PDB file of C-alpha atoms in Angstrom:
ATOM      1  CA  MET A   1      16.260 131.633  -2.498  1.00  0.00           C
ATOM      2  CA  LYS A   2      14.282 134.299  -4.354  1.00  0.00           C
ATOM      3  CA  ILE A   3      15.626 137.352  -6.130  1.00  0.00           C
ATOM      4  CA  PRO A   4      12.766 139.862  -6.260  1.00  0.00           C
ATOM      5  CA  LEU A   5      12.128 141.801  -9.464  1.00  0.00           C
ATOM      6  CA  GLN A   6       9.924 144.799 -10.196  1.00  0.00           C
ATOM      7  CA  VAL A   7       7.013 144.675 -12.633  1.00  0.00           C
ATOM      8  CA  ARG A   8       6.588 148.028 -14.328  1.00  0.00           C
ATOM      9  CA  ASP A   9       5.107 149.572 -17.435  1.00  0.00           C
ATOM     10  CA  PHE A  10       8.047 150.033 -19.791  1.00  0.00           C
ATOM     11  CA  ALA A  11       8.156 150.507 -23.562  1.00  0.00           C
ATOM     12  CA  GLY A  12       4.409 150.023 -23.975  1.00  0.00           C
ATOM     13  CA  GLY A  13       3.808 147.037 -21.712  1.00  0.00           C
ATOM     14  CA  LEU A  14       4.438 145.373 -18.386  1.00  0.00           C
ATOM     15  CA  ARG A  15       8.013 144.158 -18.002  1.00  0.00           C
ATOM     16  CA  ALA A  16      10.010 142.390 -15.324  1.00  0.00           C
ATOM     17  CA  MET A  17      12.891 144.673 -14.387  1.00  0.00           C
ATOM     18  CA  THR A  18      15.722 144.672 -11.915  1.00  0.00           C
ATOM     19  CA  GLN A  19      18.575 146.769 -10.653  1.00  0.00           C
ATOM     20  CA  PHE A  20      22.031 145.415 -10.068  1.00  0.00           C
ATOM     21  CA  LEU A  21      25.572 146.571  -9.566  1.00  0.00           C
ATOM     22  CA  ILE A  22      28.060 145.717 -12.318  1.00  0.00           C
ATOM     23  CA  GLN A  23      31.772 145.680 -11.690  1.00  0.00           C
ATOM     24  CA  SER A  24      34.786 144.895 -13.850  1.00  0.00           C
ATOM     25  CA  LYS A  25      38.493 145.441 -13.293  1.00  0.00           C
ATOM     26  CA  GLU A  26      39.670 145.560 -16.922  1.00  0.00           C
ATOM     27  CA  PRO A  27      38.264 147.706 -18.327  1.00  0.00           C
ATOM     28  CA  HIS A  28      37.271 149.525 -15.177  1.00  0.00           C
ATOM     29  CA  ILE A  29      33.484 149.529 -14.999  1.00  0.00           C
ATOM     30  CA  PHE A  30      31.480 150.136 -11.849  1.00  0.00           C
ATOM     31  CA  GLY A  31      27.916 151.287 -11.441  1.00  0.00           C
ATOM     32  CA  SER A  32      24.270 150.598 -10.852  1.00  0.00           C
ATOM     33  CA  VAL A  33      22.286 149.318 -13.825  1.00  0.00           C
ATOM     34  CA  GLU A  34      18.550 149.005 -14.453  1.00  0.00           C
ATOM     35  CA  ALA A  35      17.801 146.069 -16.739  1.00  0.00           C
ATOM     36  CA  VAL A  36      14.850 144.511 -18.504  1.00  0.00           C
ATOM     37  CA  VAL A  37      14.547 140.741 -18.083  1.00  0.00           C
ATOM     38  CA  ASP A  38      14.209 139.596 -21.686  1.00  0.00           C
ATOM     39  CA  THR A  39      13.546 135.895 -22.251  1.00  0.00           C
ATOM     40  CA  GLY A  40      13.588 136.586 -25.991  1.00  0.00           C
ATOM     41  CA  SER A  41      17.239 137.599 -25.834  1.00  0.00           C
ATOM     42  CA  PRO A  42      19.836 134.834 -25.677  1.00  0.00           C
ATOM     43  CA  THR A  43      22.492 137.177 -24.266  1.00  0.00           C
ATOM     44  CA  THR A  44      22.935 139.820 -21.612  1.00  0.00           C
ATOM     45  CA  ILE A  45      23.874 143.169 -23.162  1.00  0.00           C
ATOM     46  CA  LEU A  46      24.931 146.278 -21.272  1.00  0.00           C
ATOM     47  CA  GLY A  47      22.863 149.209 -22.547  1.00  0.00           C
ATOM     48  CA  ILE A  48      24.565 152.173 -24.174  1.00  0.00           C
ATOM     49  CA  PRO A  49      22.809 154.688 -21.862  1.00  0.00           C
ATOM     50  CA  ASP A  50      24.212 152.790 -18.838  1.00  0.00           C
ATOM     51  CA  MET A  51      27.664 152.757 -20.424  1.00  0.00           C
ATOM     52  CA  LYS A  52      27.497 156.513 -20.995  1.00  0.00           C
ATOM     53  CA  ARG A  53      26.289 157.141 -17.447  1.00  0.00           C
ATOM     54  CA  MET A  54      29.227 155.101 -16.080  1.00  0.00           C
ATOM     55  CA  ARG A  55      31.567 156.962 -18.487  1.00  0.00           C
ATOM     56  CA  VAL A  56      32.817 153.850 -20.262  1.00  0.00           C
ATOM     57  CA  SER A  57      34.732 155.031 -23.319  1.00  0.00           C
ATOM     58  CA  GLN A  58      35.210 153.261 -26.622  1.00  0.00           C
ATOM     59  CA  LEU A  59      38.963 153.481 -25.978  1.00  0.00           C
ATOM     60  CA  GLN A  60      38.560 151.309 -22.871  1.00  0.00           C
ATOM     61  CA  LEU A  61      36.707 148.686 -24.917  1.00  0.00           C
ATOM     62  CA  ARG A  62      39.307 148.517 -27.666  1.00  0.00           C
ATOM     63  CA  ASP A  63      41.478 146.175 -25.588  1.00  0.00           C
ATOM     64  CA  LEU A  64      38.790 143.549 -24.948  1.00  0.00           C
ATOM     65  CA  GLU A  65      40.133 140.234 -26.225  1.00  0.00           C
ATOM     66  CA  SER A  66      37.104 139.060 -28.180  1.00  0.00           C
ATOM     67  CA  ARG A  67      36.040 139.698 -31.774  1.00  0.00           C
ATOM     68  CA  LYS A  68      33.190 142.020 -32.662  1.00  0.00           C
ATOM     69  CA  GLU A  69      30.002 139.964 -32.996  1.00  0.00           C
ATOM     70  CA  PRO A  70      26.643 141.187 -34.372  1.00  0.00           C
ATOM     71  CA  HIS A  71      23.632 140.997 -32.044  1.00  0.00           C
ATOM     72  CA  ALA A  72      19.998 141.965 -32.450  1.00  0.00           C
ATOM     73  CA  TYR A  73      19.267 144.846 -30.102  1.00  0.00           C
ATOM     74  CA  GLY A  74      16.269 147.136 -30.074  1.00  0.00           C
ATOM     75  CA  GLY A  75      15.048 146.105 -33.511  1.00  0.00           C
ATOM     76  CA  GLY A  76      18.441 146.623 -35.150  1.00  0.00           C
ATOM     77  CA  GLN A  77      21.934 145.199 -35.288  1.00  0.00           C
ATOM     78  CA  LEU A  78      24.721 146.085 -32.897  1.00  0.00           C
ATOM     79  CA  LYS A  79      28.322 144.906 -32.710  1.00  0.00           C
ATOM     80  CA  THR A  80      29.535 143.790 -29.302  1.00  0.00           C
ATOM     81  CA  LYS A  81      32.560 142.358 -27.585  1.00  0.00           C
ATOM     82  CA  ILE A  82      32.568 140.109 -24.543  1.00  0.00           C
ATOM     83  CA  LEU A  83      33.352 141.527 -21.123  1.00  0.00           C
ATOM     84  CA  ARG A  84      34.520 138.399 -19.321  1.00  0.00           C
ATOM     85  CA  ASP A  85      34.266 138.007 -15.559  1.00  0.00           C
ATOM     86  CA  ALA A  86      31.857 140.860 -14.908  1.00  0.00           C
ATOM     87  CA  LYS A  87      30.523 140.771 -11.358  1.00  0.00           C
ATOM     88  CA  LEU A  88      26.756 141.303 -11.085  1.00  0.00           C
ATOM     89  CA  LYS A  89      25.359 141.932  -7.610  1.00  0.00           C
ATOM     90  CA  PHE A  90      21.622 142.030  -6.888  1.00  0.00           C
ATOM     91  CA  GLY A  91      21.457 143.748  -3.500  1.00  0.00           C
ATOM     92  CA  GLU A  92      22.011 141.328  -0.654  1.00  0.00           C
ATOM     93  CA  HIS A  93      20.139 138.584  -2.522  1.00  0.00           C
ATOM     94  CA  PHE A  94      22.557 137.252  -5.119  1.00  0.00           C
ATOM     95  CA  GLU A  95      25.814 137.829  -6.945  1.00  0.00           C
ATOM     96  CA  CYS A  96      27.558 136.093  -9.813  1.00  0.00           C
ATOM     97  CA  ILE A  97      30.421 136.403 -12.238  1.00  0.00           C
ATOM     98  CA  MET A  98      29.594 136.012 -15.907  1.00  0.00           C
ATOM     99  CA  ALA A  99      30.318 137.285 -19.400  1.00  0.00           C
ATOM    100  CA  VAL A 100      28.346 140.326 -20.565  1.00  0.00           C
ATOM    101  CA  GLN A 101      28.112 141.678 -24.109  1.00  0.00           C
ATOM    102  CA  ILE A 102      29.372 145.255 -24.427  1.00  0.00           C
ATOM    103  CA  PRO A 103      28.388 147.421 -27.443  1.00  0.00           C
ATOM    104  CA  VAL A 104      31.456 148.640 -29.306  1.00  0.00           C
ATOM    105  CA  ASP A 105      29.663 150.596 -32.043  1.00  0.00           C
ATOM    106  CA  GLU A 106      29.535 154.333 -31.489  1.00  0.00           C
ATOM    107  CA  ILE A 107      25.803 155.033 -31.449  1.00  0.00           C
ATOM    108  CA  THR A 108      24.913 158.494 -30.245  1.00  0.00           C
ATOM    109  CA  GLU A 109      21.120 158.296 -30.055  1.00  0.00           C
ATOM    110  CA  CYS A 110      20.437 154.874 -28.540  1.00  0.00           C
ATOM    111  CA  ARG A 111      18.036 154.618 -25.640  1.00  0.00           C
ATOM    112  CA  GLN A 112      17.871 150.826 -25.412  1.00  0.00           C
ATOM    113  CA  PRO A 113      18.221 149.587 -21.834  1.00  0.00           C
ATOM    114  CA  THR A 114      20.461 146.895 -20.463  1.00  0.00           C
ATOM    115  CA  ILE A 115      19.059 143.457 -21.279  1.00  0.00           C
ATOM    116  CA  LEU A 116      19.307 140.567 -18.839  1.00  0.00           C
ATOM    117  CA  GLY A 117      19.085 137.622 -21.209  1.00  0.00           C
ATOM    118  CA  VAL A 118      18.490 133.895 -21.034  1.00  0.00           C
ATOM    119  CA  ASP A 119      22.231 133.279 -20.606  1.00  0.00           C
ATOM    120  CA  PHE A 120      21.977 134.825 -17.117  1.00  0.00           C
ATOM    121  CA  ILE A 121      19.116 132.496 -16.170  1.00  0.00           C
ATOM    122  CA  VAL A 122      20.827 129.364 -17.532  1.00  0.00           C
ATOM    123  CA  GLU A 123      24.334 130.053 -16.194  1.00  0.00           C
ATOM    124  CA  ASN A 124      23.011 130.706 -12.706  1.00  0.00           C
ATOM    125  CA  LYS A 125      20.496 127.828 -12.758  1.00  0.00           C
ATOM    126  CA  LEU A 126      17.562 130.107 -11.998  1.00  0.00           C
ATOM    127  CA  LYS A 127      13.865 129.820 -12.647  1.00  0.00           C
ATOM    128  CA  PHE A 128      12.079 132.964 -13.845  1.00  0.00           C
ATOM    129  CA  VAL A 129       8.560 133.569 -12.507  1.00  0.00           C
ATOM    130  CA  PHE A 130       6.498 136.385 -14.030  1.00  0.00           C
ATOM    131  CA  ASP A 131       2.856 137.040 -13.141  1.00  0.00           C
ATOM    132  CA  PRO A 132       1.840 140.346 -14.729  1.00  0.00           C
ATOM    133  CA  ILE A 133      -1.711 140.148 -13.355  1.00  0.00           C
ATOM    134  CA  LYS A 134      -0.415 140.157  -9.765  1.00  0.00           C
ATOM    135  CA  ARG A 135       2.507 142.371 -10.803  1.00  0.00           C
ATOM    136  CA  GLU A 136       4.885 139.854  -9.310  1.00  0.00           C
ATOM    137  CA  ALA A 137       8.194 138.611 -10.722  1.00  0.00           C
ATOM    138  CA  TYR A 138      11.266 136.941  -9.300  1.00  0.00           C
ATOM    139  CA  PHE A 139      14.162 134.621 -10.008  1.00  0.00           C
ATOM    140  CA  GLU A 140      14.336 131.494  -7.899  1.00  0.00           C
ATOM    141  CA  SER A 141      17.340 129.318  -7.362  1.00  0.00           C
ATOM    142  CA  SER A 142      16.759 125.772  -8.565  1.00  0.00           C
ATOM    143  CA  GLU A 143      19.462 124.388  -6.274  1.00  0.00           C
TER     144      GLU A 143
END
């Protein structure tokens, strides 16, 4: 099974990108997200612009059961909490339930996108194929 990705010019270079639907019951989060596939990031982090677009408030995140942890994000540091059991759905191709890092710092001028990190690839036993010359990218199930 292949999960197709887009290859686009983003932030000064060609990047593998995807869109998916994210859903969580507590706190209530539901919406479409555009993410950069980042093999240099160990974790998946929901971008602040996506959180703002979905109207996720800092009050909603206060009740998450994890501790604030620092993560590198966009060349700086950001504190996040874990959103457990988030459902990620990639069209009709694939869906999974996994933990996603949620920024809990109030940053007003952050334009960093959602990052789909290596944890997503490992947890779902996927292979990542990226050919920027052909502008082709996809995830492939290794099962």
